[in-house]
Amino acid sequence: MVSFPARRGDDLTNLAAGRPVAASSSQLFNGAGRAVDGDLGTRWASSWSDNQWLRVDLGSVRQVGRVALAWEAAYARSYRVEVSTDGATWRSAWSTSTGDGGTDVVSFAPQQARYVRMYGLTRGTSYGFSLWEMSVYAQ
């Protein structure tokens, strides 16, 4: 279920669902693919250090304007949502230094991107970063 305001005719397709994903690190049974599998009972978990990321490949350049992050208890205190057309040059689309866990639905001016990345700068707990799900939407 989409939990942000939507208007009739809006494309509510989760562009990240089932797409190829990579991470800076992953714990043994909590690999990166679990963050885009549509199952809120599975999760990605990074190693226990700051500066970790999770990147999804949308397959082609698409319009991106909203990202939903469902945090497990190990959340990011500060993080950025970044976008890229080539996977090498990144632009910050949104950032915070006051993350408090739960589910964050972040919106920003729609941009063209093939890759979307959550870049965790500082952890909110002593554990790593952990996401039940990362969803990406056109608007």
CSV table of N, CA and C in Angstrom, one decimal:
chain,number,residue,atom,x,y,z
A,1,MET,N,0.8,-1.2,0.0
A,1,MET,CA,0.0,0.0,0.0
A,1,MET,C,0.9,1.2,0.0
A,2,VAL,N,0.5,2.2,-0.8
A,2,VAL,CA,1.3,3.5,-0.9
A,2,VAL,C,0.7,4.4,0.2
A,3,SER,N,1.6,5.0,1.0
A,3,SER,CA,1.1,5.8,2.2
A,3,SER,C,1.4,7.3,2.0
A,4,PHE,N,1.6,7.7,0.8
A,4,PHE,CA,1.8,9.2,0.6
A,4,PHE,C,0.6,9.7,-0.2
A,5,PRO,N,0.3,10.9,-0.1
A,5,PRO,CA,-0.8,11.5,-0.9
A,5,PRO,C,-0.6,11.2,-2.4
A,6,ALA,N,-1.6,10.8,-3.1
A,6,ALA,CA,-1.5,10.5,-4.5
A,6,ALA,C,-2.8,11.1,-5.1
A,7,ARG,N,-2.7,11.5,-6.4
A,7,ARG,CA,-3.8,12.0,-7.1
A,7,ARG,C,-4.2,10.9,-8.2
A,8,ARG,N,-5.5,11.0,-8.6
A,8,ARG,CA,-5.9,10.2,-9.7
A,8,ARG,C,-5.0,10.3,-10.9
A,9,GLY,N,-4.6,9.2,-11.5
A,9,GLY,CA,-3.7,9.2,-12.6
A,9,GLY,C,-2.2,9.2,-12.3
A,10,ASP,N,-1.9,9.4,-11.0
A,10,ASP,CA,-0.4,9.3,-10.7
A,10,ASP,C,0.1,7.9,-10.9
A,11,ASP,N,1.3,7.7,-11.3
A,11,ASP,CA,1.9,6.4,-11.5
A,11,ASP,C,2.5,6.0,-10.1
A,12,LEU,N,1.9,5.0,-9.5
A,12,LEU,CA,2.3,4.5,-8.2
A,12,LEU,C,3.1,3.3,-8.2
A,13,THR,N,3.7,3.0,-9.4
A,13,THR,CA,4.6,1.8,-9.5
A,13,THR,C,5.8,2.0,-8.7
A,14,ASN,N,6.2,1.0,-7.9
A,14,ASN,CA,7.5,1.0,-7.2
A,14,ASN,C,8.5,0.6,-8.2
A,15,LEU,N,9.3,1.5,-8.7
A,15,LEU,CA,10.3,1.3,-9.7
A,15,LEU,C,11.5,0.4,-9.2
A,16,ALA,N,11.6,0.3,-7.9
A,16,ALA,CA,12.7,-0.5,-7.3
A,16,ALA,C,12.4,-2.0,-7.1
A,17,ALA,N,11.1,-2.3,-7.2
A,17,ALA,CA,10.7,-3.7,-6.9
A,17,ALA,C,11.3,-4.7,-7.8
A,18,GLY,N,12.1,-5.6,-7.1
A,18,GLY,CA,12.7,-6.7,-7.8
A,18,GLY,C,13.9,-6.3,-8.7
A,19,ARG,N,14.3,-5.1,-8.7
A,19,ARG,CA,15.4,-4.6,-9.6
A,19,ARG,C,16.8,-5.0,-9.0
A,20,PRO,N,17.8,-5.1,-9.8
A,20,PRO,CA,19.2,-5.4,-9.3
A,20,PRO,C,19.6,-4.3,-8.3
A,21,VAL,N,20.2,-4.8,-7.2
A,21,VAL,CA,20.6,-3.9,-6.1
A,21,VAL,C,22.0,-4.3,-5.6
A,22,ALA,N,22.7,-3.3,-5.1
A,22,ALA,CA,24.1,-3.6,-4.6
A,22,ALA,C,24.2,-2.7,-3.3
A,23,ALA,N,25.2,-3.1,-2.5
A,23,ALA,CA,25.4,-2.4,-1.2
A,23,ALA,C,26.9,-2.4,-0.9
A,24,SER,N,27.2,-1.4,-0.1
A,24,SER,CA,28.6,-1.2,0.3
A,24,SER,C,29.1,-2.4,1.2
A,25,SER,N,28.1,-3.0,1.9
A,25,SER,CA,28.3,-4.2,2.7
A,25,SER,C,27.0,-4.8,3.1
A,26,SER,N,27.0,-6.1,3.4
A,26,SER,CA,25.8,-6.8,3.8
A,26,SER,C,26.2,-7.8,4.9
A,27,GLN,N,25.2,-8.0,5.8
A,27,GLN,CA,25.4,-9.1,6.8
A,27,GLN,C,25.0,-10.4,6.1
A,28,LEU,N,25.5,-11.5,6.6
A,28,LEU,CA,25.4,-12.8,6.0
A,28,LEU,C,24.0,-13.2,5.5
A,29,PHE,N,23.0,-13.1,6.3
A,29,PHE,CA,21.7,-13.5,5.9
A,29,PHE,C,20.7,-12.3,5.6
A,30,ASN,N,21.3,-11.2,5.4
A,30,ASN,CA,20.5,-10.0,5.2
A,30,ASN,C,21.1,-9.2,4.0
A,31,GLY,N,21.1,-9.9,2.8
A,31,GLY,CA,21.7,-9.3,1.6
A,31,GLY,C,20.9,-8.1,1.1
A,32,ALA,N,21.5,-7.4,0.2
A,32,ALA,CA,20.9,-6.2,-0.4
A,32,ALA,C,19.6,-6.5,-1.1
A,33,GLY,N,19.4,-7.6,-1.8
A,33,GLY,CA,18.2,-7.9,-2.5
A,33,GLY,C,17.0,-7.9,-1.6
A,34,ARG,N,17.2,-8.2,-0.4
A,34,ARG,CA,16.0,-8.2,0.6
A,34,ARG,C,15.4,-6.9,0.8
A,35,ALA,N,16.0,-5.8,0.4
A,35,ALA,CA,15.5,-4.4,0.6
A,35,ALA,C,14.6,-4.0,-0.6
A,36,VAL,N,14.5,-4.8,-1.6
A,36,VAL,CA,13.6,-4.5,-2.8
A,36,VAL,C,12.8,-5.7,-3.2
A,37,ASP,N,12.6,-6.6,-2.3
A,37,ASP,CA,11.8,-7.9,-2.6
A,37,ASP,C,10.3,-7.7,-2.3
A,38,GLY,N,9.9,-6.6,-1.8
A,38,GLY,CA,8.4,-6.4,-1.5
A,38,GLY,C,8.0,-7.1,-0.2
A,39,ASP,N,8.9,-7.7,0.5
A,39,ASP,CA,8.5,-8.4,1.7
A,39,ASP,C,9.0,-7.7,3.0
A,40,LEU,N,8.1,-7.1,3.7
A,40,LEU,CA,8.4,-6.3,4.9
A,40,LEU,C,8.9,-7.2,6.1
A,41,GLY,N,9.0,-8.5,5.8
A,41,GLY,CA,9.6,-9.5,6.8
A,41,GLY,C,11.0,-9.8,6.6
A,42,THR,N,11.6,-9.3,5.5
A,42,THR,CA,13.0,-9.5,5.2
A,42,THR,C,13.7,-8.1,5.1
A,43,ARG,N,15.0,-8.1,5.3
A,43,ARG,CA,15.7,-6.8,5.4
A,43,ARG,C,17.1,-6.9,4.9
A,44,TRP,N,17.7,-5.7,4.5
A,44,TRP,CA,19.1,-5.6,4.2
A,44,TRP,C,19.7,-5.0,5.5
A,45,ALA,N,20.9,-5.5,5.9
A,45,ALA,CA,21.6,-4.9,7.0
A,45,ALA,C,23.1,-4.8,6.6
A,46,SER,N,23.6,-3.6,6.9
A,46,SER,CA,25.0,-3.3,6.6
A,46,SER,C,25.9,-3.8,7.7
A,47,SER,N,27.2,-3.6,7.5
A,47,SER,CA,28.2,-3.8,8.6
A,47,SER,C,28.0,-2.7,9.6
A,48,TRP,N,28.6,-2.9,10.8
A,48,TRP,CA,28.3,-2.0,11.9
A,48,TRP,C,29.3,-0.8,11.8
A,49,SER,N,29.1,0.0,10.8
A,49,SER,CA,30.0,1.2,10.7
A,49,SER,C,29.2,2.3,9.9
A,50,ASP,N,29.6,3.5,10.0
A,50,ASP,CA,29.0,4.6,9.3
A,50,ASP,C,29.4,4.5,7.8
A,51,ASN,N,28.9,5.4,7.0
A,51,ASN,CA,29.2,5.5,5.6
A,51,ASN,C,28.9,4.2,4.8
A,52,GLN,N,27.7,3.8,4.8
A,52,GLN,CA,27.3,2.6,4.1
A,52,GLN,C,26.1,3.0,3.2
A,53,TRP,N,26.0,2.3,2.0
A,53,TRP,CA,25.0,2.6,1.0
A,53,TRP,C,24.3,1.4,0.5
A,54,LEU,N,23.1,1.7,-0.1
A,54,LEU,CA,22.3,0.7,-0.8
A,54,LEU,C,21.9,1.3,-2.1
A,55,ARG,N,22.2,0.7,-3.2
A,55,ARG,CA,21.9,1.2,-4.5
A,55,ARG,C,21.0,0.3,-5.4
A,56,VAL,N,20.0,0.9,-6.0
A,56,VAL,CA,19.2,0.1,-6.9
A,56,VAL,C,19.3,0.6,-8.3
A,57,ASP,N,19.3,-0.3,-9.2
A,57,ASP,CA,19.4,0.0,-10.7
A,57,ASP,C,18.0,-0.2,-11.3
A,58,LEU,N,17.5,0.9,-11.7
A,58,LEU,CA,16.1,0.9,-12.3
A,58,LEU,C,16.0,0.3,-13.7
A,59,GLY,N,17.2,0.0,-14.3
A,59,GLY,CA,17.2,-0.6,-15.6
A,59,GLY,C,17.3,0.3,-16.8
A,60,SER,N,16.8,1.5,-16.6
A,60,SER,CA,16.9,2.6,-17.6
A,60,SER,C,16.7,3.9,-16.9
A,61,VAL,N,17.0,5.0,-17.6
A,61,VAL,CA,16.8,6.3,-17.0
A,61,VAL,C,15.3,6.6,-16.9
A,62,ARG,N,14.9,6.9,-15.7
A,62,ARG,CA,13.4,7.1,-15.4
A,62,ARG,C,13.3,8.4,-14.6
A,63,GLN,N,12.1,9.0,-14.6
A,63,GLN,CA,11.8,10.1,-13.7
A,63,GLN,C,11.7,9.5,-12.3
A,64,VAL,N,12.3,10.2,-11.3
A,64,VAL,CA,12.3,9.8,-9.9
A,64,VAL,C,12.0,11.0,-9.1
A,65,GLY,N,11.0,10.9,-8.2
A,65,GLY,CA,10.7,12.1,-7.3
A,65,GLY,C,10.4,11.8,-5.9
A,66,ARG,N,10.3,10.5,-5.6
A,66,ARG,CA,10.0,10.1,-4.2
A,66,ARG,C,10.6,8.8,-3.9
A,67,VAL,N,11.1,8.6,-2.6
A,67,VAL,CA,11.7,7.4,-2.1
A,67,VAL,C,11.1,7.1,-0.8
A,68,ALA,N,10.7,5.9,-0.5
A,68,ALA,CA,10.2,5.5,0.8
A,68,ALA,C,11.2,4.5,1.4
A,69,LEU,N,11.6,4.7,2.6
A,69,LEU,CA,12.6,3.9,3.3
A,69,LEU,C,11.9,3.4,4.6
A,70,ALA,N,11.7,2.1,4.7
A,70,ALA,CA,11.2,1.5,5.9
A,70,ALA,C,12.3,0.9,6.7
A,71,TRP,N,12.7,1.7,7.7
A,71,TRP,CA,13.8,1.3,8.6
A,71,TRP,C,13.5,0.2,9.6
A,72,GLU,N,14.4,-0.7,9.8
A,72,GLU,CA,14.4,-1.6,10.9
A,72,GLU,C,14.9,-0.8,12.1
A,73,ALA,N,15.0,-1.4,13.2
A,73,ALA,CA,15.5,-0.7,14.4
A,73,ALA,C,16.8,0.0,14.2
A,74,ALA,N,17.7,-0.5,13.4
A,74,ALA,CA,19.0,0.1,13.1
A,74,ALA,C,18.8,1.1,11.9
A,75,TYR,N,18.6,2.3,12.3
A,75,TYR,CA,18.2,3.3,11.3
A,75,TYR,C,19.4,4.3,11.1
A,76,ALA,N,19.2,5.2,10.2
A,76,ALA,CA,20.2,6.2,9.9
A,76,ALA,C,19.9,7.5,10.6
A,77,ARG,N,20.8,8.1,11.4
A,77,ARG,CA,20.6,9.4,12.0
A,77,ARG,C,20.7,10.5,10.9
A,78,SER,N,21.8,10.3,10.0
A,78,SER,CA,21.9,11.2,8.9
A,78,SER,C,22.2,10.4,7.6
A,79,TYR,N,21.5,10.8,6.6
A,79,TYR,CA,21.7,10.1,5.3
A,79,TYR,C,21.2,11.0,4.1
A,80,ARG,N,21.6,10.5,3.0
A,80,ARG,CA,21.2,11.2,1.7
A,80,ARG,C,20.5,10.2,0.8
A,81,VAL,N,19.6,10.7,0.0
A,81,VAL,CA,19.1,10.0,-1.1
A,81,VAL,C,19.8,10.6,-2.3
A,82,GLU,N,20.5,9.8,-3.1
A,82,GLU,CA,21.3,10.3,-4.2
A,82,GLU,C,20.8,9.6,-5.5
A,83,VAL,N,20.9,10.3,-6.6
A,83,VAL,CA,20.5,9.8,-7.9
A,83,VAL,C,21.7,9.9,-8.9
A,84,SER,N,21.6,9.0,-9.9
A,84,SER,CA,22.7,9.0,-11.0
A,84,SER,C,22.1,8.5,-12.2
A,85,THR,N,22.6,9.0,-13.4
A,85,THR,CA,22.2,8.4,-14.7
A,85,THR,C,23.2,7.3,-15.1
A,86,ASP,N,24.4,7.3,-14.5
A,86,ASP,CA,25.5,6.4,-15.0
A,86,ASP,C,26.0,5.5,-13.9
A,87,GLY,N,25.7,5.7,-12.6
A,87,GLY,CA,26.2,4.9,-11.5
A,87,GLY,C,27.6,5.3,-11.0
A,88,ALA,N,28.1,6.4,-11.6
A,88,ALA,CA,29.4,6.9,-11.3
A,88,ALA,C,29.4,8.3,-10.7
A,89,THR,N,28.6,9.1,-11.3
A,89,THR,CA,28.4,10.5,-10.9
A,89,THR,C,27.1,10.6,-10.1
A,90,TRP,N,27.2,11.0,-8.8
A,90,TRP,CA,26.0,11.1,-8.0
A,90,TRP,C,25.6,12.5,-7.7
A,91,ARG,N,24.3,12.7,-7.6
A,91,ARG,CA,23.7,14.0,-7.2
A,91,ARG,C,22.8,13.8,-5.9
A,92,SER,N,23.0,14.6,-4.9
A,92,SER,CA,22.1,14.5,-3.8
A,92,SER,C,20.7,15.1,-4.1
A,93,ALA,N,19.7,14.3,-3.9
A,93,ALA,CA,18.3,14.7,-4.2
A,93,ALA,C,17.6,15.1,-2.9
A,94,TRP,N,18.1,14.6,-1.8
A,94,TRP,CA,17.5,14.9,-0.5
A,94,TRP,C,18.4,14.4,0.6
A,95,SER,N,18.4,15.1,1.8
A,95,SER,CA,19.2,14.7,2.9
A,95,SER,C,18.6,15.1,4.2
A,96,THR,N,19.1,14.4,5.3
A,96,THR,CA,18.6,14.8,6.6
A,96,THR,C,19.8,14.5,7.6
A,97,SER,N,19.8,15.2,8.7
A,97,SER,CA,20.7,14.9,9.8
A,97,SER,C,19.9,14.6,11.1
A,98,THR,N,18.6,14.4,10.9
A,98,THR,CA,17.7,14.2,12.1
A,98,THR,C,16.8,13.0,12.0
A,99,GLY,N,17.3,11.9,11.3
A,99,GLY,CA,16.6,10.7,11.1
A,99,GLY,C,16.2,10.1,12.4
A,100,ASP,N,15.0,9.5,12.5
A,100,ASP,CA,14.6,8.9,13.8
A,100,ASP,C,14.0,7.5,13.6
A,101,GLY,N,14.2,6.9,12.5
A,101,GLY,CA,13.7,5.5,12.2
A,101,GLY,C,12.3,5.5,11.7
A,102,GLY,N,11.7,4.4,11.8
A,102,GLY,CA,10.3,4.3,11.3
A,102,GLY,C,10.3,4.2,9.7
A,103,THR,N,9.3,4.8,9.1
A,103,THR,CA,9.2,4.9,7.7
A,103,THR,C,9.4,6.3,7.2
A,104,ASP,N,10.3,6.6,6.4
A,104,ASP,CA,10.5,7.9,5.8
A,104,ASP,C,10.1,7.9,4.4
A,105,VAL,N,9.2,8.8,4.0
A,105,VAL,CA,8.8,9.0,2.7
A,105,VAL,C,9.3,10.4,2.3
A,106,VAL,N,10.3,10.4,1.4
A,106,VAL,CA,11.0,11.7,1.1
A,106,VAL,C,10.7,12.0,-0.4
A,107,SER,N,10.3,13.3,-0.6
A,107,SER,CA,10.0,13.7,-1.9
A,107,SER,C,10.9,14.8,-2.3
A,108,PHE,N,11.2,15.0,-3.6
A,108,PHE,CA,12.1,16.0,-4.1
A,108,PHE,C,11.7,16.3,-5.5
A,109,ALA,N,12.2,17.4,-6.1
A,109,ALA,CA,11.9,17.8,-7.4
A,109,ALA,C,12.2,16.6,-8.3
A,110,PRO,N,11.3,16.1,-9.2
A,110,PRO,CA,11.5,15.0,-10.0
A,110,PRO,C,12.8,15.2,-10.9
A,111,GLN,N,13.6,14.1,-11.0
A,111,GLN,CA,14.8,14.1,-11.7
A,111,GLN,C,14.9,12.8,-12.5
A,112,GLN,N,15.8,12.9,-13.5
A,112,GLN,CA,16.1,11.7,-14.4
A,112,GLN,C,17.2,10.9,-13.7
A,113,ALA,N,17.0,9.6,-13.5
A,113,ALA,CA,18.0,8.8,-12.9
A,113,ALA,C,17.8,7.3,-13.3
A,114,ARG,N,18.9,6.6,-13.4
A,114,ARG,CA,18.8,5.1,-13.6
A,114,ARG,C,19.1,4.5,-12.3
A,115,TYR,N,19.9,5.1,-11.4
A,115,TYR,CA,20.3,4.6,-10.2
A,115,TYR,C,19.9,5.5,-9.0
A,116,VAL,N,19.4,4.8,-7.9
A,116,VAL,CA,19.0,5.6,-6.8
A,116,VAL,C,19.7,4.9,-5.6
A,117,ARG,N,20.3,5.8,-4.7
A,117,ARG,CA,21.1,5.2,-3.6
A,117,ARG,C,20.7,5.9,-2.3
A,118,MET,N,20.6,5.1,-1.3
A,118,MET,CA,20.5,5.6,0.1
A,118,MET,C,21.9,5.6,0.6
A,119,TYR,N,22.5,6.7,1.0
A,119,TYR,CA,23.8,6.8,1.5
A,119,TYR,C,23.7,7.1,3.0
A,120,GLY,N,24.0,6.2,3.8
A,120,GLY,CA,23.9,6.4,5.3
A,120,GLY,C,25.2,7.0,5.8
A,121,LEU,N,25.1,8.2,6.3
A,121,LEU,CA,26.3,8.8,6.8
A,121,LEU,C,26.6,8.5,8.3
A,122,THR,N,25.6,8.6,9.2
A,122,THR,CA,25.8,8.2,10.6
A,122,THR,C,24.7,7.4,11.0
A,123,ARG,N,25.0,6.4,11.8
A,123,ARG,CA,24.0,5.5,12.4
A,123,ARG,C,23.3,6.1,13.6
A,124,GLY,N,22.0,5.7,13.7
A,124,GLY,CA,21.3,6.1,14.9
A,124,GLY,C,21.4,5.2,16.1
A,125,THR,N,22.1,4.0,15.9
A,125,THR,CA,22.3,3.0,16.9
A,125,THR,C,23.7,2.5,16.8
A,126,SER,N,24.1,1.6,17.7
A,126,SER,CA,25.5,1.1,17.6
A,126,SER,C,25.6,0.0,16.5
A,127,TYR,N,24.4,-0.4,15.9
A,127,TYR,CA,24.4,-1.4,14.9
A,127,TYR,C,24.7,-0.8,13.5
A,128,GLY,N,24.5,-1.5,12.4
A,128,GLY,CA,24.7,-0.9,11.1
A,128,GLY,C,23.4,-0.2,10.7
A,129,PHE,N,23.3,-0.1,9.4
A,129,PHE,CA,22.0,0.5,8.8
A,129,PHE,C,21.2,-0.7,8.3
A,130,SER,N,19.9,-0.7,8.5
A,130,SER,CA,19.0,-1.8,8.2
A,130,SER,C,17.7,-1.3,7.6
A,131,LEU,N,17.4,-1.8,6.4
A,131,LEU,CA,16.1,-1.4,5.8
A,131,LEU,C,15.2,-2.6,5.5
A,132,TRP,N,14.0,-2.5,5.9
A,132,TRP,CA,13.0,-3.6,5.5
A,132,TRP,C,12.7,-3.5,4.0
A,133,GLU,N,12.6,-2.2,3.6
A,133,GLU,CA,12.3,-2.0,2.2
A,133,GLU,C,12.7,-0.6,1.7
A,134,MET,N,13.1,-0.5,0.5
A,134,MET,CA,13.4,0.8,-0.2
A,134,MET,C,12.6,0.8,-1.4
A,135,SER,N,11.7,1.8,-1.5
A,135,SER,CA,10.8,1.9,-2.7
A,135,SER,C,11.1,3.2,-3.4
A,136,VAL,N,11.0,3.2,-4.7
A,136,VAL,CA,11.3,4.4,-5.5
A,136,VAL,C,10.1,4.6,-6.4
A,137,TYR,N,9.7,5.9,-6.5
A,137,TYR,CA,8.5,6.3,-7.3
A,137,TYR,C,8.8,7.5,-8.2
A,138,ALA,N,8.1,7.6,-9.3
A,138,ALA,CA,8.3,8.7,-10.2
A,138,ALA,C,7.9,10.0,-9.6
A,139,GLN,N,6.9,10.0,-8.8
A,139,GLN,CA,6.4,11.3,-8.2
A,139,GLN,C,5.9,11.1,-6.8
